[in-house]
Amino acid sequence: MHKNRLSIHVWMLVWQVGLWGSMAMAQQEIGFAERFALASDRREALTELIPGTAEYFYYHCLHHQNLGELTPAESLLEQWRTKFGETDQVANMQARQHLLSYAGHPQRTLEFLKDRLDLSFNQAPPSRDRAAQLPTVLDNTRLQPQRLIERAIARDRSLSQLETAGLEQILDRQLAPAQLRTVIERLRRADLPNLVPRIAEELALKDSRGFGWASVHSQLTLEQLDALLKLRRQLVEDDRFVRAYTARLAPPAGRS
């Protein structure tokens, strides 16, 4: 029983020593990074490093780059790469070296970035003649409301791109039968010029559903109904038209 307890204490002691050792190493690494960064003479701080270690190459190379001493930094990079291979630290320092040496070797730096970032520039340059023909000033006439309406009529048979206010402005335009029917169906007011002739035009179509199918029909005034009757004499035999007409003849409510 005592032997077991003793063994447990021994293993706990070994674990604690190992933990303290790891913490000490971590503190030592962090401590050197701080001393190097804050040192008034960094060359003296570098003497703490063991030659040939990765840390030795890293900090010495960094120090030379900070001073603009790129030639000795390049030599250290070659030694570092030869001994440890292409590690992440080596690759990062190599990229830093190329960026810092751009002023003296721009093409080499660009080739490095092209290879590292896997860039390709195979696109053909734009034709100068074509570029010279491109407009340099915005043509405001292309944005005028009437131009936009004409474009919508030509491209969209359903007129879905036009709001109701836009529909009211095209009653005098040449429209396809489906477009004319769409306009009449979507209108919500009857006090519009050219409305009566367009209603008569739609009623003359073979597939028209007759007077009363559109809500705007019920909003026509007696004067408009008279004008419509002159254009479509057949309406005198249409029950829905006759009811709408006689309703306009009745005196207002409260009067006899």
Coordinates of C-alpha atoms in Angstrom, one line a residue:
M1 CA 0.0 0.0 0.0
H2 CA 2.8 2.4 0.9
K3 CA 4.8 1.3 -2.2
N4 CA 1.8 2.3 -4.4
R5 CA 1.5 5.7 -2.7
L6 CA 5.2 6.2 -3.1
S7 CA 5.0 5.4 -6.8
I8 CA 2.1 7.8 -7.3
H9 CA 4.1 10.6 -5.6
V10 CA 7.2 9.8 -7.7
W11 CA 5.1 10.0 -11.0
M12 CA 3.5 13.2 -9.8
L13 CA 6.9 14.7 -9.2
V14 CA 8.2 13.6 -12.6
W15 CA 5.1 15.1 -14.3
Q16 CA 5.5 18.4 -12.4
V17 CA 9.2 18.6 -13.3
G18 CA 8.3 18.0 -17.0
L19 CA 5.6 20.6 -16.8
W20 CA 7.9 23.2 -15.2
G21 CA 10.5 22.4 -17.9
S22 CA 8.0 23.0 -20.7
M23 CA 6.8 26.2 -19.1
A24 CA 10.4 27.4 -18.6
M25 CA 11.2 26.7 -22.3
A26 CA 8.1 28.6 -23.4
Q27 CA 8.9 31.5 -21.2
Q28 CA 12.5 31.5 -22.5
E29 CA 11.3 31.6 -26.1
I30 CA 8.8 34.4 -25.4
G31 CA 11.4 36.2 -23.3
F32 CA 14.0 36.3 -26.1
A33 CA 11.4 37.6 -28.6
E34 CA 10.7 40.4 -26.2
R35 CA 14.4 41.1 -25.5
F36 CA 15.2 41.1 -29.3
A37 CA 12.3 43.5 -30.1
L38 CA 13.1 45.9 -27.3
A39 CA 16.9 45.7 -27.2
S40 CA 18.9 48.8 -27.9
D41 CA 21.6 46.7 -29.5
R42 CA 20.0 43.7 -31.2
R43 CA 23.4 42.3 -32.3
E44 CA 24.2 41.7 -28.6
A45 CA 20.8 40.0 -28.1
L46 CA 21.6 37.7 -31.1
T47 CA 24.6 36.3 -29.3
E48 CA 22.3 34.3 -27.0
L49 CA 21.2 32.1 -29.9
I50 CA 22.9 28.8 -30.7
P51 CA 24.5 28.9 -34.2
G52 CA 22.9 26.5 -36.7
T53 CA 19.5 26.4 -35.0
A54 CA 16.3 27.5 -36.8
E55 CA 15.9 30.3 -34.3
Y56 CA 19.5 31.5 -35.1
F57 CA 18.8 31.7 -38.8
Y58 CA 15.4 33.3 -38.3
Y59 CA 16.4 36.1 -36.0
H60 CA 19.7 36.8 -37.8
C61 CA 18.0 37.0 -41.2
L62 CA 15.2 39.2 -39.7
H63 CA 17.8 41.5 -38.2
H64 CA 19.7 41.9 -41.5
Q65 CA 16.4 42.6 -43.4
N66 CA 15.4 45.2 -40.8
L67 CA 18.7 47.0 -41.4
G68 CA 18.3 46.8 -45.2
E69 CA 21.3 44.4 -45.4
L70 CA 19.7 42.1 -48.0
T71 CA 22.9 40.4 -49.2
P72 CA 23.9 38.8 -45.9
A73 CA 20.2 38.0 -45.4
E74 CA 20.1 36.2 -48.7
S75 CA 23.2 34.2 -47.7
L76 CA 21.6 33.2 -44.4
L77 CA 18.4 32.2 -46.2
E78 CA 20.4 29.8 -48.4
Q79 CA 22.1 28.2 -45.4
W80 CA 18.8 27.9 -43.6
R81 CA 17.1 26.3 -46.5
T82 CA 19.9 23.9 -47.1
K83 CA 19.9 22.7 -43.5
F84 CA 16.2 22.6 -42.7
G85 CA 14.5 22.5 -46.1
E86 CA 11.4 24.5 -47.2
T87 CA 9.7 25.1 -43.9
D88 CA 6.9 27.6 -43.4
Q89 CA 9.3 29.9 -41.6
V90 CA 11.8 29.7 -44.5
A91 CA 9.1 30.3 -47.1
N92 CA 7.7 33.3 -45.2
M93 CA 11.2 34.8 -44.8
Q94 CA 11.9 34.2 -48.5
A95 CA 8.7 36.1 -49.4
R96 CA 9.8 38.9 -47.2
Q97 CA 13.2 39.0 -48.8
H98 CA 11.7 39.2 -52.3
L99 CA 9.4 42.0 -51.3
L100 CA 12.2 44.0 -49.7
S101 CA 14.4 43.6 -52.7
Y102 CA 11.8 44.8 -55.3
A103 CA 13.5 48.1 -55.8
G104 CA 16.8 46.5 -56.9
H105 CA 15.3 43.4 -58.6
P106 CA 11.7 44.2 -59.6
Q107 CA 11.5 41.5 -62.3
R108 CA 12.7 38.7 -59.9
T109 CA 10.2 39.8 -57.3
L110 CA 7.4 39.8 -59.8
E111 CA 8.3 36.3 -61.1
F112 CA 8.4 35.1 -57.5
L113 CA 4.9 36.4 -56.8
K114 CA 3.6 35.1 -60.1
D115 CA 4.9 31.6 -59.2
R116 CA 3.9 31.7 -55.5
L117 CA 0.4 33.0 -56.1
D118 CA -0.1 30.9 -59.3
L119 CA -0.9 33.9 -61.4
S120 CA -1.4 33.9 -65.1
F121 CA -1.7 36.7 -67.6
N122 CA -2.9 35.0 -70.7
Q123 CA -5.8 37.4 -71.4
A124 CA -5.3 39.4 -74.6
P125 CA -5.1 43.1 -74.1
P126 CA -8.1 45.2 -75.3
S127 CA -7.9 46.5 -78.8
R128 CA -6.8 50.1 -78.8
D129 CA -8.9 50.9 -81.8
R130 CA -12.0 49.5 -80.1
A131 CA -11.3 51.4 -76.9
A132 CA -10.9 54.6 -78.9
Q133 CA -14.4 54.1 -80.2
L134 CA -16.0 53.7 -76.8
P135 CA -18.1 56.7 -75.6
T136 CA -16.5 59.0 -73.0
V137 CA -19.6 60.9 -72.2
L138 CA -22.9 59.6 -70.9
D139 CA -25.7 59.9 -73.4
N140 CA -28.5 61.3 -71.3
T141 CA -31.1 60.8 -74.1
R142 CA -30.9 57.1 -73.5
L143 CA -32.3 57.6 -70.0
Q144 CA -35.2 59.9 -71.0
P145 CA -38.6 58.5 -69.9
Q146 CA -40.0 58.3 -73.5
R147 CA -36.9 56.4 -74.7
L148 CA -37.3 53.9 -71.8
I149 CA -41.0 53.5 -72.5
E150 CA -40.3 52.8 -76.1
R151 CA -37.7 50.2 -75.2
A152 CA -40.1 48.5 -72.8
I153 CA -42.8 48.3 -75.5
A154 CA -40.4 46.9 -78.0
R155 CA -38.8 44.3 -75.7
D156 CA -41.5 43.2 -73.3
R157 CA -44.9 42.1 -74.7
S158 CA -46.3 41.8 -71.3
L159 CA -45.4 45.3 -70.3
S160 CA -44.4 44.1 -66.9
Q161 CA -41.5 46.6 -66.7
L162 CA -43.9 49.5 -66.8
E163 CA -45.7 50.8 -63.7
T164 CA -49.3 52.1 -64.0
A165 CA -48.2 55.6 -64.4
G166 CA -46.2 54.5 -67.4
L167 CA -49.1 52.7 -68.9
E168 CA -51.2 55.9 -68.9
Q169 CA -48.6 57.5 -71.2
I170 CA -48.7 54.9 -73.9
L171 CA -52.4 55.0 -74.8
D172 CA -51.4 56.9 -78.0
R173 CA -48.8 54.3 -79.0
Q174 CA -49.0 51.5 -81.5
L175 CA -49.5 48.4 -79.4
A176 CA -49.9 44.7 -80.1
P177 CA -53.4 43.3 -79.2
A178 CA -52.0 41.6 -76.1
Q179 CA -50.3 44.8 -75.0
L180 CA -53.4 46.9 -75.6
R181 CA -55.5 44.5 -73.5
T182 CA -52.9 44.5 -70.7
V183 CA -53.0 48.3 -70.6
I184 CA -56.8 48.5 -70.4
E185 CA -56.8 45.8 -67.8
R186 CA -54.3 47.5 -65.5
L187 CA -55.7 51.0 -65.7
R188 CA -57.4 52.3 -62.6
R189 CA -58.7 55.6 -63.8
A190 CA -60.8 56.7 -66.8
D191 CA -60.1 60.4 -67.1
L192 CA -57.4 59.8 -69.6
P193 CA -57.1 61.1 -73.2
N194 CA -57.3 58.4 -75.9
L195 CA -58.9 55.9 -73.6
V196 CA -62.2 55.6 -75.3
P197 CA -60.7 55.0 -78.8
R198 CA -58.4 52.3 -77.4
I199 CA -61.4 50.6 -75.6
A200 CA -63.3 50.6 -78.9
E201 CA -60.2 49.2 -80.6
E202 CA -60.0 46.3 -78.1
L203 CA -63.8 45.6 -78.3
A204 CA -63.4 45.2 -82.1
L205 CA -60.9 42.3 -81.7
K206 CA -62.4 38.9 -82.4
D207 CA -61.3 37.4 -79.1
S208 CA -62.5 40.4 -77.0
R209 CA -64.6 39.4 -74.0
G210 CA -67.0 42.4 -74.6
F211 CA -67.9 45.5 -72.7
G212 CA -67.5 45.2 -68.9
W213 CA -64.6 42.8 -68.7
A214 CA -62.2 45.5 -67.5
S215 CA -62.7 47.5 -64.3
V216 CA -62.0 50.7 -66.1
H217 CA -65.2 50.2 -68.2
S218 CA -67.3 50.8 -65.1
Q219 CA -65.6 54.2 -64.5
L220 CA -66.5 55.7 -67.9
T221 CA -68.6 58.8 -67.7
L222 CA -71.9 59.3 -69.7
E223 CA -70.0 61.5 -72.1
Q224 CA -67.4 58.8 -72.6
L225 CA -70.0 56.1 -73.1
D226 CA -71.7 58.3 -75.8
A227 CA -68.3 58.6 -77.5
L228 CA -67.8 54.9 -77.3
L229 CA -71.2 54.2 -78.7
K230 CA -70.4 56.3 -81.7
L231 CA -67.3 54.2 -82.4
R232 CA -69.0 50.9 -81.6
R233 CA -72.7 51.1 -82.7
Q234 CA -73.1 47.4 -81.8
L235 CA -72.9 48.2 -78.1
V236 CA -76.6 49.4 -78.3
E237 CA -77.5 45.7 -78.2
D238 CA -75.0 44.8 -75.4
D239 CA -76.8 44.3 -72.1
R240 CA -73.9 45.2 -70.0
F241 CA -73.3 48.4 -71.9
V242 CA -77.0 49.3 -71.8
R243 CA -77.1 48.8 -68.0
A244 CA -74.0 50.9 -67.5
Y245 CA -75.5 53.7 -69.7
T246 CA -78.9 53.8 -68.0
A247 CA -77.2 53.8 -64.6
R248 CA -75.5 57.1 -65.6
L249 CA -79.0 58.5 -66.6
A250 CA -80.4 58.0 -63.1
P251 CA -80.5 61.1 -60.9
P252 CA -78.0 61.2 -58.0
A253 CA -79.2 59.7 -54.8
G254 CA -81.6 62.0 -52.8
R255 CA -82.9 63.7 -55.9
S256 CA -86.0 62.9 -58.0

